[in-house]
Tab-separated table of C-alpha atoms in Angstrom:
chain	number	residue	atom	x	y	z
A	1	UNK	CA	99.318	91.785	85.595
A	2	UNK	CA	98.295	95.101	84.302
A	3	UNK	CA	100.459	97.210	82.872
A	4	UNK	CA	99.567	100.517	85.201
A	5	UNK	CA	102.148	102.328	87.595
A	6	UNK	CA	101.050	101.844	91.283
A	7	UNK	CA	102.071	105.383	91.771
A	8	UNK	CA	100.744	107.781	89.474
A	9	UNK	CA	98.583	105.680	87.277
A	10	UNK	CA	99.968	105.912	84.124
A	11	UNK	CA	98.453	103.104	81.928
A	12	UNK	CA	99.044	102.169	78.165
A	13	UNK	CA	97.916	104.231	75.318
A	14	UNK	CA	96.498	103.446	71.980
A	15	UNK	CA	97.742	104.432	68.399
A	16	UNK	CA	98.504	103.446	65.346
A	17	UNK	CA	101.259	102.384	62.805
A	18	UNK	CA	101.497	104.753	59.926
A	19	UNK	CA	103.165	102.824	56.882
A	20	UNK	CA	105.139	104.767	54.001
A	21	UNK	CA	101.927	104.257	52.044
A	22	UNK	CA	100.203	105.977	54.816
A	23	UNK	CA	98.040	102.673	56.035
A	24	UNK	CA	97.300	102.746	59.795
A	25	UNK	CA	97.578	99.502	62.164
A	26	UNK	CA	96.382	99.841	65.779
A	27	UNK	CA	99.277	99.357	68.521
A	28	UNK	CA	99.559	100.355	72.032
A	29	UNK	CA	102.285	102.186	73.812
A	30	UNK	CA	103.174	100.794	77.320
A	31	UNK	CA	104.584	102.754	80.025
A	32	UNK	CA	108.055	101.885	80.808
A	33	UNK	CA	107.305	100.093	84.681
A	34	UNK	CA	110.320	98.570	86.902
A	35	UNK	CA	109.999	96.831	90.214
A	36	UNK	CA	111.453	99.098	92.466
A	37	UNK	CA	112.047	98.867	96.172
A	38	UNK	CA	111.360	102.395	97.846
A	39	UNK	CA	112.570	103.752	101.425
A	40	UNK	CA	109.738	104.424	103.222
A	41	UNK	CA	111.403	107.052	106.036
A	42	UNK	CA	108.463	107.073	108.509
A	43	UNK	CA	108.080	103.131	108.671
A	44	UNK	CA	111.635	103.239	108.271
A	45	UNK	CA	111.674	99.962	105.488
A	46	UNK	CA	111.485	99.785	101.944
A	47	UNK	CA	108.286	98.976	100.089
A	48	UNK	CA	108.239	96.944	96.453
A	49	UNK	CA	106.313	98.645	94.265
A	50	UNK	CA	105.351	98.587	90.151
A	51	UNK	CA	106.537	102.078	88.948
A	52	UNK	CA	106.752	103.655	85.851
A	53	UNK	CA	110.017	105.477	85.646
A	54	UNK	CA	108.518	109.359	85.212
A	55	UNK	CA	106.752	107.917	88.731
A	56	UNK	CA	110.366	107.400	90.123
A	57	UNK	CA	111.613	110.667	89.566
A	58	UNK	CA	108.797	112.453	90.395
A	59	UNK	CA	109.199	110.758	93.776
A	60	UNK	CA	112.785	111.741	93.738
A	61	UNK	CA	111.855	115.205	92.794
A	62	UNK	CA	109.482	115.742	95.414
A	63	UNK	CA	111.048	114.437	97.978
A	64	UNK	CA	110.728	110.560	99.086
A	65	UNK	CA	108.214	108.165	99.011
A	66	UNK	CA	106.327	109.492	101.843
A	67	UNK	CA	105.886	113.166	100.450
A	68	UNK	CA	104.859	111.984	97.194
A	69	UNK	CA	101.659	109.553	98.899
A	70	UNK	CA	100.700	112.999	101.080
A	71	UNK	CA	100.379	114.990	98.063
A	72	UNK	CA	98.897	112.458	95.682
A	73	UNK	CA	95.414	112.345	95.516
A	74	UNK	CA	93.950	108.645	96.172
A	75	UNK	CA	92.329	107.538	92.856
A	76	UNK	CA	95.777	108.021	91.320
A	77	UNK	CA	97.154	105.155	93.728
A	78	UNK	CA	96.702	101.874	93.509
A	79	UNK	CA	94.733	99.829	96.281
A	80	UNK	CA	98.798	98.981	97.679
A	81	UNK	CA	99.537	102.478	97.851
A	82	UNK	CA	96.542	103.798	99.314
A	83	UNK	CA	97.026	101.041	102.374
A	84	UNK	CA	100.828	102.364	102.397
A	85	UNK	CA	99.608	105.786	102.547
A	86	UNK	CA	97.284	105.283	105.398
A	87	UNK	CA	99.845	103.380	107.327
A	88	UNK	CA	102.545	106.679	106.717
A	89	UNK	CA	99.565	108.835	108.345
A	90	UNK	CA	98.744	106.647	111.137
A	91	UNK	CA	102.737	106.239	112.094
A	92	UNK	CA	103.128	110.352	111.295
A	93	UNK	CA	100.060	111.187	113.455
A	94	UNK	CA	101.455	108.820	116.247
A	95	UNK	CA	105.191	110.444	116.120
A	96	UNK	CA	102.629	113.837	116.167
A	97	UNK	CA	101.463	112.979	119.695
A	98	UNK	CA	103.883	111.048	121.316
């Protein structure tokens, strides 16, 4: 599994180890993901997802799970959240009409 948030894409990072004596060792910094389950409020369920936990409260902060997929631009999302986010439109476009 890699170690990306399905939300806003955040992805490990490389750096190194300084020592006392000032020698460097590579090492990687990994986001800090949690399996979540999110209320969807259009589909009206809730939605596992792999988020990092900046992800979660930017969802929080914005609004919901369903304003933060309008607003995010699709090569942030991962190929789960892109399908959600479609399925949020069609159901939204449907509630439009009806």
């Amino acid at each position: 599994m890699s170690r990306i948030c399905e939300l806003t894409g955040k992805g490990r990072q490389v750096g190194n180890n300084v020592s006392h004596a000032n020698n460097k060792t590579k090492r990687t910094f990994l986001p800090n993901l949690q399996n979540v389950t999110l209320i969807s409020d259009s589909l009206g369920r809730g939605v596992k997802l792999r988020v990092s936990m900046n992800g979660l409260r930017s969802v929080e902060h914005v609004g919901g799970l369903d304003n933060w997929l309008a607003k995010t631009s699709d090569e942030k999302l991962s190929l789960k959240a892109r399908r959600l986010k479609r399925e949020i439109a069609k159901k939204s476009s449907e509630a439009a009409a009806a």
